[in-house]
CSV table of C-alpha atoms in Angstrom, one decimal:
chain,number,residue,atom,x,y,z
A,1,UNK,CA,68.6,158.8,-10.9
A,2,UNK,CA,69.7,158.2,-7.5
A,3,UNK,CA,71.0,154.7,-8.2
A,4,UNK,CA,73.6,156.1,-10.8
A,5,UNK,CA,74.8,159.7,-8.8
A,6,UNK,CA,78.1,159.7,-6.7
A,7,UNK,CA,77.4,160.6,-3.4
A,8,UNK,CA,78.9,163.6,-3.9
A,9,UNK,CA,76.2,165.0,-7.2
A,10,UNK,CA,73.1,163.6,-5.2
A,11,UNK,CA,74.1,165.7,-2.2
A,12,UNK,CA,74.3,168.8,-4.1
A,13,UNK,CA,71.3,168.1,-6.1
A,14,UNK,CA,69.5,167.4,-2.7
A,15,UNK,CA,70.9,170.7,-1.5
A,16,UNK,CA,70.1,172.5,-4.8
A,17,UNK,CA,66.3,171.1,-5.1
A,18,UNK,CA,65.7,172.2,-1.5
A,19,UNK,CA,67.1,175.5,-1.6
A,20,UNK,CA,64.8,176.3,-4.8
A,21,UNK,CA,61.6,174.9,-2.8
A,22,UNK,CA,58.8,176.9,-2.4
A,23,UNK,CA,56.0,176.3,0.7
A,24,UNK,CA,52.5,176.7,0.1
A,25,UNK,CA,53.0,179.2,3.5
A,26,UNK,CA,55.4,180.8,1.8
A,27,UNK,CA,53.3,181.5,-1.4
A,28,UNK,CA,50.7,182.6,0.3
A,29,UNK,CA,52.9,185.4,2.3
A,30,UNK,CA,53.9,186.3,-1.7
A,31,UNK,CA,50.4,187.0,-2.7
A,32,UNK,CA,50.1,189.4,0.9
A,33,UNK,CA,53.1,191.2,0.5
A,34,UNK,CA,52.3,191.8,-3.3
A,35,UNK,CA,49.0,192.9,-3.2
A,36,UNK,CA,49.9,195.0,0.1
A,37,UNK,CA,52.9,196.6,-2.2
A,38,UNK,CA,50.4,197.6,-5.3
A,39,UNK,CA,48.1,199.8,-3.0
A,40,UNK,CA,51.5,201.0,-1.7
A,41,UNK,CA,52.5,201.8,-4.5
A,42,UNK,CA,49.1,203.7,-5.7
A,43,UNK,CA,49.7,206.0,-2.7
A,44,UNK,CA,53.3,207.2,-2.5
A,45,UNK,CA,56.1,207.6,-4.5
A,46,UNK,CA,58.5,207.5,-1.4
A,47,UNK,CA,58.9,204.0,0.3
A,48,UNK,CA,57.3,201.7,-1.9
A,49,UNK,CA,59.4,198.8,-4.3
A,50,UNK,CA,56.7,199.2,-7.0
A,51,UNK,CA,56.0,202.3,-9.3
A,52,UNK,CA,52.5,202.5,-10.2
A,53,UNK,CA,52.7,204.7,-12.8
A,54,UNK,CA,49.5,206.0,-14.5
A,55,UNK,CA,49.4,206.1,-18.6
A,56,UNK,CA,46.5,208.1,-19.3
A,57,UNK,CA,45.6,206.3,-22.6
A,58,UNK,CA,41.7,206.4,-22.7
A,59,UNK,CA,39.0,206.0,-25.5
A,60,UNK,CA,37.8,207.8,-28.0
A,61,UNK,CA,39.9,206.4,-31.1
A,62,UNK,CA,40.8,208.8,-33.6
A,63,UNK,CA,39.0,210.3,-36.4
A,64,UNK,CA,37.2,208.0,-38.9
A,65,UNK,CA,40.5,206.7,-41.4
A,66,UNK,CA,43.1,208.1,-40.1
A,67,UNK,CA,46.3,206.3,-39.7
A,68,UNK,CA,48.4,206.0,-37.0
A,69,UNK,CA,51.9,204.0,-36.8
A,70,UNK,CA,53.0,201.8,-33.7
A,71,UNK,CA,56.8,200.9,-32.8
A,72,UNK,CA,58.3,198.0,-30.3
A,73,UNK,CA,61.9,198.2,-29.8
A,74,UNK,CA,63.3,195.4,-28.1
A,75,UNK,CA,65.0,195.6,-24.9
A,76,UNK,CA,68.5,195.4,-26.4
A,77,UNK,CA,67.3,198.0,-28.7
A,78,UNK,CA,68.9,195.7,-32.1
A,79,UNK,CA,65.2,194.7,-33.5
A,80,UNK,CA,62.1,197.4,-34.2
A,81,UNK,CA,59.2,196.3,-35.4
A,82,UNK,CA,56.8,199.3,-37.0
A,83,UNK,CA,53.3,198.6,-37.9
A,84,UNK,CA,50.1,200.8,-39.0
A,85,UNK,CA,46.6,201.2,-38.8
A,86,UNK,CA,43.9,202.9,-39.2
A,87,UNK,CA,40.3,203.7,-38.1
A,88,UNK,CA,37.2,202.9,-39.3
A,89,UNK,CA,33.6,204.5,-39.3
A,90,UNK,CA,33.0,202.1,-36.1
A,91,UNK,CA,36.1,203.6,-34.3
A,92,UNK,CA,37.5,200.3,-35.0
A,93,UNK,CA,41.4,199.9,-35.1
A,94,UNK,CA,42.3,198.2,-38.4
A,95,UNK,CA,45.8,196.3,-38.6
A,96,UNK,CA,47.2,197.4,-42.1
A,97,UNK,CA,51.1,196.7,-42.6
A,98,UNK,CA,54.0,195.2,-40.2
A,99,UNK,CA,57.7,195.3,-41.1
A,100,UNK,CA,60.3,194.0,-38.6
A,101,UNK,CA,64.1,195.4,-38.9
A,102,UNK,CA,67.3,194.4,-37.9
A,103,UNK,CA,70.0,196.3,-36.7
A,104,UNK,CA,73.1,194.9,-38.1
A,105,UNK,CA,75.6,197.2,-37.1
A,106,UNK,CA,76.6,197.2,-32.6
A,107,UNK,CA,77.8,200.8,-32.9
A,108,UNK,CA,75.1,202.4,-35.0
A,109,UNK,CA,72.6,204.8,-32.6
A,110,UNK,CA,68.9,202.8,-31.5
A,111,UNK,CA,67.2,206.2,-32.1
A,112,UNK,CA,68.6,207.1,-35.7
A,113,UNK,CA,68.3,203.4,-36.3
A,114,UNK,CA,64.5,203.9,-35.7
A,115,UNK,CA,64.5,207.0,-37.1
A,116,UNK,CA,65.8,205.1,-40.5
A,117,UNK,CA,62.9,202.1,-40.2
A,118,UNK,CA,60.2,204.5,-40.3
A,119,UNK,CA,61.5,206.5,-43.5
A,120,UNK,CA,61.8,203.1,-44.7
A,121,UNK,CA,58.4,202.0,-43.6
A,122,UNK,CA,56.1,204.9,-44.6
A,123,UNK,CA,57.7,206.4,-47.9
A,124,UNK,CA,55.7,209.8,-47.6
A,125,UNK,CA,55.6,212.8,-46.2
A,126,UNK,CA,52.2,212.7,-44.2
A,127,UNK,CA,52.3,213.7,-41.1
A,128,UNK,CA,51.9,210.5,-38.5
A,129,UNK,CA,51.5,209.5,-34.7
A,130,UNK,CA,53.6,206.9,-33.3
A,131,UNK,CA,53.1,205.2,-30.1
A,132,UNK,CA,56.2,203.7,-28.8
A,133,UNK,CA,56.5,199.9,-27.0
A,134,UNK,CA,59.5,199.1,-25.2
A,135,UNK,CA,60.7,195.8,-23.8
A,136,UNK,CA,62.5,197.9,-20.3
A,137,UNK,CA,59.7,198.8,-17.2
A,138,UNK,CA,59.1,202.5,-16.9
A,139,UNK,CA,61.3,203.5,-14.5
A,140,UNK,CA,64.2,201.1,-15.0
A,141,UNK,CA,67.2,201.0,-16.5
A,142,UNK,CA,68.1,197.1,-16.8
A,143,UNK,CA,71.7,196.0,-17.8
A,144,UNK,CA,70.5,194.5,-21.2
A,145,UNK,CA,68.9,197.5,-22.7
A,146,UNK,CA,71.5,199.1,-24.5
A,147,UNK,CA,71.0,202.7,-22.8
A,148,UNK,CA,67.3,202.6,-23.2
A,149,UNK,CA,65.2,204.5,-20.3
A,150,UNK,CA,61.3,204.8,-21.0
A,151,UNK,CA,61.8,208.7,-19.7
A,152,UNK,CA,64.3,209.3,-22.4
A,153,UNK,CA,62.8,207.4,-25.2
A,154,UNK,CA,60.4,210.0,-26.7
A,155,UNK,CA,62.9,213.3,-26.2
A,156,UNK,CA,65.7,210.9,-28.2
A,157,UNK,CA,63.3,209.7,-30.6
A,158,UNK,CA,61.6,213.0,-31.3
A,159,UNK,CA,65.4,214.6,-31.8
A,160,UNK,CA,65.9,211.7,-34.2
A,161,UNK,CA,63.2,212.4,-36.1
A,162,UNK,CA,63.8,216.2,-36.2
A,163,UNK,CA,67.4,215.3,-37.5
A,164,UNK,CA,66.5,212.4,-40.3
A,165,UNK,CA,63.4,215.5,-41.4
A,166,UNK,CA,60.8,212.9,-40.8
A,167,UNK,CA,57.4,214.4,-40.4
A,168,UNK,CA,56.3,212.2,-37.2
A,169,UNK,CA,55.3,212.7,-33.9
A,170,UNK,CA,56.2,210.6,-30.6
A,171,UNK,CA,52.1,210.5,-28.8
A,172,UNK,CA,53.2,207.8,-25.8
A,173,UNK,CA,56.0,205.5,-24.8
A,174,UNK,CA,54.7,202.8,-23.0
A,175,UNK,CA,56.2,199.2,-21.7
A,176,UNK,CA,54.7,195.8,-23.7
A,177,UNK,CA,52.4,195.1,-20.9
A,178,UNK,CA,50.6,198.3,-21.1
A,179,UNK,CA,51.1,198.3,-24.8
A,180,UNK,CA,49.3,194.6,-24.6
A,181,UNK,CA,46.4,195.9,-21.5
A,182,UNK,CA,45.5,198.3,-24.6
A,183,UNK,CA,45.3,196.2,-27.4
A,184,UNK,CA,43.5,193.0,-25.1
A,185,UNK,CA,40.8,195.6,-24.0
A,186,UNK,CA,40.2,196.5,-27.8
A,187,UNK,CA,39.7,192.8,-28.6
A,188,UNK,CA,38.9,191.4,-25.2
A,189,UNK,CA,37.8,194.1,-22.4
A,190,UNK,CA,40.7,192.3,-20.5
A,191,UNK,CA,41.9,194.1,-16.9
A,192,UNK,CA,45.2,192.9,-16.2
A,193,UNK,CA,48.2,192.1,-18.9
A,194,UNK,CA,51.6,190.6,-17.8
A,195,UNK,CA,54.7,190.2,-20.0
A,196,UNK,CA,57.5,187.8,-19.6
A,197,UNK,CA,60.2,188.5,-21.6
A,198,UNK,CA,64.0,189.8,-20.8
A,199,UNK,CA,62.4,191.6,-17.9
A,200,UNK,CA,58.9,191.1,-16.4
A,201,UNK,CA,55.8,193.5,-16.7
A,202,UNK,CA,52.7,194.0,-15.6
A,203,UNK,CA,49.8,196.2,-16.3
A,204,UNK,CA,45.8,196.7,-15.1
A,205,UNK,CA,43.1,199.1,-15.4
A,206,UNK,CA,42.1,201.1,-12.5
A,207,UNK,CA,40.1,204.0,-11.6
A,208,UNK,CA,42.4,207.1,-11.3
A,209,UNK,CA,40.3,208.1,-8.3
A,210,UNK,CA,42.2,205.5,-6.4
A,211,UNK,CA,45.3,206.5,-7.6
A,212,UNK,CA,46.4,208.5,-4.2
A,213,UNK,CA,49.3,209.9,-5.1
A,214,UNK,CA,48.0,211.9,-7.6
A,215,UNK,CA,46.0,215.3,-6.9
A,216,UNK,CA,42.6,214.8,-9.3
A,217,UNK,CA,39.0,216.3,-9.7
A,218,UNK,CA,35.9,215.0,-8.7
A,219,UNK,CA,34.8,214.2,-12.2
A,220,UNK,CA,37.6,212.6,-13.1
A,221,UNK,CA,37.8,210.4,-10.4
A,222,UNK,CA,36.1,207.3,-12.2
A,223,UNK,CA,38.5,207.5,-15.6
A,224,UNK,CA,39.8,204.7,-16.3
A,225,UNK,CA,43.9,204.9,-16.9
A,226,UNK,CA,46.6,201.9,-17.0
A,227,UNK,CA,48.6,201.4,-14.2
A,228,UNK,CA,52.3,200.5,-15.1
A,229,UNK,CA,53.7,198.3,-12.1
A,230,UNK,CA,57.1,197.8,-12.5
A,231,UNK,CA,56.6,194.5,-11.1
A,232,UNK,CA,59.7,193.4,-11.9
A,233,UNK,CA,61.0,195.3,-8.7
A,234,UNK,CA,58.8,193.7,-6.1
A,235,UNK,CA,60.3,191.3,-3.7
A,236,UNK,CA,63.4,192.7,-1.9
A,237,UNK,CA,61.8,191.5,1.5
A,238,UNK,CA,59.7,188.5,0.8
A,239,UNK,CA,60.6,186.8,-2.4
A,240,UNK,CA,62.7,183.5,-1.3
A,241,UNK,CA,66.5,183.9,-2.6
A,242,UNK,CA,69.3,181.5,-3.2
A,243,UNK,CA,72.9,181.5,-2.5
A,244,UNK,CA,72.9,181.7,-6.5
A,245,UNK,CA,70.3,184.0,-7.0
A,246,UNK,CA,72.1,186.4,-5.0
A,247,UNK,CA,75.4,186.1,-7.1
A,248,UNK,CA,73.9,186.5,-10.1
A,249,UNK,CA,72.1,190.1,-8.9
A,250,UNK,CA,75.4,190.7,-7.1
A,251,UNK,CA,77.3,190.5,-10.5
A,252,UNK,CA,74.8,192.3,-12.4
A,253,UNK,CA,74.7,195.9,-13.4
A,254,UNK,CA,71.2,195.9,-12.1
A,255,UNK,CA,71.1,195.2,-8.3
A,256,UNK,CA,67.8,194.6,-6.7
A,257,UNK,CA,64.7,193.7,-9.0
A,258,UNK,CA,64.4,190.3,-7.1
A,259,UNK,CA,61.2,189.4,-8.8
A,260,UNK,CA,62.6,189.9,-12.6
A,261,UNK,CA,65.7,188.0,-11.5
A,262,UNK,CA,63.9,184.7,-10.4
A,263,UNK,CA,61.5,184.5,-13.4
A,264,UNK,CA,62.8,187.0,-16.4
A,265,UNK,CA,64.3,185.5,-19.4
A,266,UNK,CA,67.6,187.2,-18.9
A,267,UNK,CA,68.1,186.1,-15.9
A,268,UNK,CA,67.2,181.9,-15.3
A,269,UNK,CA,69.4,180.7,-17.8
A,270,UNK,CA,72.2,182.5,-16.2
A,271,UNK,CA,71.0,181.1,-12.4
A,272,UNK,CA,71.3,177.2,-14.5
A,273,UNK,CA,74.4,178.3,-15.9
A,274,UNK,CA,75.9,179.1,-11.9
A,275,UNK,CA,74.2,175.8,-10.7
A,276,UNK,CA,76.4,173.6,-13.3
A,277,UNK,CA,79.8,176.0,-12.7
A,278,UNK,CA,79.5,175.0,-8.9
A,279,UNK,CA,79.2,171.5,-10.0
A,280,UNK,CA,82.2,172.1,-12.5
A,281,UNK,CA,84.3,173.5,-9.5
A,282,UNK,CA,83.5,170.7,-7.8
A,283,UNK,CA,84.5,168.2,-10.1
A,284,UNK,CA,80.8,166.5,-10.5
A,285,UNK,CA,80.2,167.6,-13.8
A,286,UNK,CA,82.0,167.4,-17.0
A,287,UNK,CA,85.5,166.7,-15.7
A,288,UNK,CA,87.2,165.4,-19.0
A,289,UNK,CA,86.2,168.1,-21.3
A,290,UNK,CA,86.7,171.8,-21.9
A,291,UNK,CA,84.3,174.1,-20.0
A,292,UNK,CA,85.5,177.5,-21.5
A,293,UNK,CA,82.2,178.5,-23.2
A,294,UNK,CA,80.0,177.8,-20.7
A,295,UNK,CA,82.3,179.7,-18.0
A,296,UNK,CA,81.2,183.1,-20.0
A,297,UNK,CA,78.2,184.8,-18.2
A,298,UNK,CA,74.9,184.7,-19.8
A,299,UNK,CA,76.3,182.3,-22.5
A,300,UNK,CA,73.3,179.5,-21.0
A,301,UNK,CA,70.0,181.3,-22.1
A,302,UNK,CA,66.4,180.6,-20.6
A,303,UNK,CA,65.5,179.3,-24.3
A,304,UNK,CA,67.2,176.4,-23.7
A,305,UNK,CA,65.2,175.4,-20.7
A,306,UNK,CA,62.2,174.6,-22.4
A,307,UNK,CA,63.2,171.8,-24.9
A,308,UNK,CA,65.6,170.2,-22.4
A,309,UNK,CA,62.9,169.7,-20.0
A,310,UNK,CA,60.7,168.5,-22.7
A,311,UNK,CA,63.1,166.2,-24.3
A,312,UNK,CA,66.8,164.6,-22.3
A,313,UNK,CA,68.2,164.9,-26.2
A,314,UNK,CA,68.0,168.2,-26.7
A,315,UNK,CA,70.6,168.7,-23.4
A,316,UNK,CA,73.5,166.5,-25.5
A,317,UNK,CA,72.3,168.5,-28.8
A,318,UNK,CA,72.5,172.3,-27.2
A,319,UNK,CA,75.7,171.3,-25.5
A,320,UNK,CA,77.5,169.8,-28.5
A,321,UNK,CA,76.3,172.7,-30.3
A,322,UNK,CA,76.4,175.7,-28.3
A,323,UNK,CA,79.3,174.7,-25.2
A,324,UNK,CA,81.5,171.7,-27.7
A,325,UNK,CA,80.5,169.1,-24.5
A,326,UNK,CA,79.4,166.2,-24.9
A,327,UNK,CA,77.2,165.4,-22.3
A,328,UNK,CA,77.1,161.6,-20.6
A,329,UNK,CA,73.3,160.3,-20.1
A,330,UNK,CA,73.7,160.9,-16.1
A,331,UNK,CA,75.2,164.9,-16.9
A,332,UNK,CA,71.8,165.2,-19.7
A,333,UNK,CA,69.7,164.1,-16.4
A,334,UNK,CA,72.0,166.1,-13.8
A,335,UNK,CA,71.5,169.3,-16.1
A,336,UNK,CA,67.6,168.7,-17.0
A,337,UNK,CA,67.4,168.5,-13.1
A,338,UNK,CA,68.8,171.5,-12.4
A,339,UNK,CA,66.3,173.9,-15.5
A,340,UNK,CA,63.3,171.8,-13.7
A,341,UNK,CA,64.2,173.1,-10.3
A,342,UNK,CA,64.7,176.8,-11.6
A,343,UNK,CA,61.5,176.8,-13.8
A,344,UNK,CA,59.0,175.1,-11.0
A,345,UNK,CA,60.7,178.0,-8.6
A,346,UNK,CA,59.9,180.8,-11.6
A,347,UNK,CA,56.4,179.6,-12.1
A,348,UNK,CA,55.5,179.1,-8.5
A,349,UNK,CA,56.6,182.9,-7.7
A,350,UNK,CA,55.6,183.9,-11.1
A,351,UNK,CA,51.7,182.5,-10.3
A,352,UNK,CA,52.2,184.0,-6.7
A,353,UNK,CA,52.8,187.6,-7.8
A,354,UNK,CA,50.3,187.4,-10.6
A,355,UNK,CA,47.2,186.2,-8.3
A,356,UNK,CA,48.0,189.5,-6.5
A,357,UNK,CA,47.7,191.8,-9.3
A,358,UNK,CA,44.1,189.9,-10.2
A,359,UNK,CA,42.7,190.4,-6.8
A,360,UNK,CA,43.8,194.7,-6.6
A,361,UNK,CA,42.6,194.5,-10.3
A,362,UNK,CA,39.4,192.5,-9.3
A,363,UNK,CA,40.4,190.4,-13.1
A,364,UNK,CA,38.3,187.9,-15.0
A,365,UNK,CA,40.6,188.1,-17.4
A,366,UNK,CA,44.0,188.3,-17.8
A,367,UNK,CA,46.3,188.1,-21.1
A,368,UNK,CA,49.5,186.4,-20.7
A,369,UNK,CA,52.5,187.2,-22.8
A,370,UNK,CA,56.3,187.4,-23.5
A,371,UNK,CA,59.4,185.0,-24.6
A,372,UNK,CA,59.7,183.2,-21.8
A,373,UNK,CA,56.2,181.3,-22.2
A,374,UNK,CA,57.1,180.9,-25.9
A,375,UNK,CA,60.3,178.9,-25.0
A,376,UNK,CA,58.9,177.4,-22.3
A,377,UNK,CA,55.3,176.0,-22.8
A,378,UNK,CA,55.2,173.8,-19.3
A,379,UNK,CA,56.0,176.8,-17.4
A,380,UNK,CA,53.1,178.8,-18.9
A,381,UNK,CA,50.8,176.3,-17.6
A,382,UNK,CA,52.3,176.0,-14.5
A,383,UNK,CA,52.4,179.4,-13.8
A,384,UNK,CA,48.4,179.7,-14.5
A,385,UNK,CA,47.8,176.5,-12.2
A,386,UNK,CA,49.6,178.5,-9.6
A,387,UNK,CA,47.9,181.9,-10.3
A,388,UNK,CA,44.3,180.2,-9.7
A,389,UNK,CA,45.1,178.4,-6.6
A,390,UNK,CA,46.1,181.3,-5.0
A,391,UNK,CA,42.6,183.1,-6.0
A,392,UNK,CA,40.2,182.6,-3.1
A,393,UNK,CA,37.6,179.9,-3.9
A,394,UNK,CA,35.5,179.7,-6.6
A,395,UNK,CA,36.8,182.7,-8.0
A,396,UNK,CA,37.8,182.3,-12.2
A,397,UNK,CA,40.0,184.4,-14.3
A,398,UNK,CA,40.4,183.5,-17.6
A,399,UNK,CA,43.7,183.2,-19.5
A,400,UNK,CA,44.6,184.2,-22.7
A,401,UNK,CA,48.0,184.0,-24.1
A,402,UNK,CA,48.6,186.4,-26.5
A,403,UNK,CA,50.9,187.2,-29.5
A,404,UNK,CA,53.8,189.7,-29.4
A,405,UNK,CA,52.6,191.2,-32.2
A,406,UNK,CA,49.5,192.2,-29.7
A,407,UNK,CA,52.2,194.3,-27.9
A,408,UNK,CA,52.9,196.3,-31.2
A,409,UNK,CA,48.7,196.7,-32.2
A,410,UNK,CA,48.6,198.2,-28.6
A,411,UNK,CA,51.1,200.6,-29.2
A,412,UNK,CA,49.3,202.1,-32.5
A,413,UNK,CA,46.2,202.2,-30.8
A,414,UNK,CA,47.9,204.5,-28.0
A,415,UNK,CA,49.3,206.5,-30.7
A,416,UNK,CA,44.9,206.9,-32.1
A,417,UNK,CA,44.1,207.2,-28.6
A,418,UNK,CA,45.5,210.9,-28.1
């Protein structure tokens, strides 16, 4: 590519691909800092970036055939997904019925909206559980989520139920990766789950006697509960930054979260998009033709990455389609340059971060999840080459990637659970 650059495009390529470097020295600091931050966090409440909260979600199942409903509500709060199940004589969760919904309307409440699916979904009058998945970390209130805050969820849903004279009953409100901990140990005995979507999650299973913040009993000391993370928050101090990653949490409603902001969905797209308006602004790319739409924040999604990666077309076909630019062959390689740099970053932390969770959880197996894998396969695998060669030697964790719809069996079985 050199060969056909101006002077000008290779030096800031040169400058872009070393700012987004990561050393193996540096890596290696990530997996210390992380893993020091999770027992941190497992002691105090005060001081530490991650929250560590316990869900006390622990076996038995239910009663033999009784039915229990599970709900995911997406970060933005616009798409709920309901599904059922019940229990059989082996305690066994059975999957019986999924419906997704739309919400159509911007204006229309999330919690009357849900309150609406399940009339819609269940049709009777029995009374039901519910266990609740959301797509925001515990704990956080990210700029995308349309008002939703895990504490809140259950009061507002419970109040929507109570005013739309549905006979159903909010059991837990957990985040996916909990949601998907649950359902993985049903299927799999799994110990850590991790979900990158919007936002970034992770979950494991520890003993609550090592939780030492908390105040327990002697005989409940080796019960096993889920430990929500809020991962997504780690890094303020270690995590490498760039002059655009610190723009884009500087113009976000969200400050902080460095880890979520280097790897989450909502957030890499919108690092590209400020790579190729300082190229703009300088004149190196796209100087003939009108850059209006891709001047509008978060217009340049992570979904994009993926395919132009794979495949130098598909950066002409989602700029002619999306942006009205047509893109010359050396602005298709300038742009597909610019995603790679930003994704081997992501997965590099991404692995980094996760190899610390394995080694507090003491993992052989971990489940892998969330929107951003599912757009972007390469990343998946180099995040999981990343994770193992940060494990000391000869240690193996296997990976399983999972389906969303994982997240939502999860959240019925919470709803059995209790």
């Amino acid at each position: 590519m050199s060969a056909m650059l101006s002077n000008e495009q290779q030096a800031f390529l040169d400058h872009a691909t070393t700012s987004f470097a990561v050393s193996d020295e540096s890596l290696n600091t990530i997996v210390t800092r992380a893993h020091a931050e999770l027992f941190r966090g497992l002691s105090t409440s005060q001081g530490s970036e991650l929250l560590m909260k316990p869900t006390f979600i622990r076996p038995p199942l239910a009663r033999p055939s009784s039915v229990s409903l599970g709900m995911s509500i997406s970060a933005t709060g616009s798409r709920i997904r309901i599904t059922s199940i019940t229990v059989d004589s082996n305690s066994t969760p059975l999957r019986t019925h999924t419906q997704v919904f739309t919400m159509q309307s911007t204006t229309q409440n999330v919690f009357d909206f849900a309150a609406n699916c399940v009339r819609e979904f269940v049709q009777h009058d029995s009374s039901l559980p519910v266990g609740v998945t959301i797509g925001v970390p515990c704990g956080a209130l990210t700029e995308y989520a349309r008002g939703l805050h895990a504490c809140d969820v259950g009061r507002k849903l419970c109040a929507a139920f109570v005013r739309n004279h549905l006979n159903v009953h909010v059991t837990s409100v957990t985040h996916g990766a909990v949601s998907a901990l649950v359902a993985s140990r049903i299927q799999k005995a799994t110990q850590v789950a991790a979900v990158f979507d919007g936002g970034v999650n992770a979950a494991y299973v520890e003993q609550l006697g090592q939780v030492c913040k908390l105040r327990v009993s002697e005989e409940t000391k080796s019960s096993l509960v889920a430990i929500d993370t809020d991962i997504g928050n780690f890094g303020s101090r270690v995590l490498p930054v760039t002059m655009w990653d610190r723009r884009v949490d500087r113009e976000s409603k969200c400050v902080g979260r460095v880890f979520e902001k280097l790897v989450g969905g909502h957030y890499m797209g919108e690092i590209v998009r400020n790579l190729i308006i300082d190229m703009v602004d300088r004149r190196l790319l796209f100087t003939t033709c009108n850059v209006q739409e891709i001047s509008v924040p978060y217009s340049f999604h992570s979904a994009y990455m993926g395919p132009i990666i794979e495949d130098l077309e598909a950066v002409d076909a989602v700029f002619a389609a999306e942006f009205g630019i047509q893109c010359s062959p050396i602005e298709c390689r300038i742009i597909r340059s610019l995603c790679s740099m930003v994704v081997e970053r992501a997965a590099r932390v991404a692995g980094a971060v996760l190899a610390a969770v394995v080694l507090k959880a003491k993992a052989d197996k971990v489940v892998l999840s969330g929107t951003v894998f599912d757009a972007n396969p390469r990343m998946l695998d180099e995040t999981v080459r990343e994770m193992q060669s940060r494990l000391p030697n000869g240690a193996k964790t296997e990976v399983v990637v999972q389906s969303p719809s994982d997240e939502l069996f999860g959240a019925a079985v919470n709803a059995a659970c209790i």
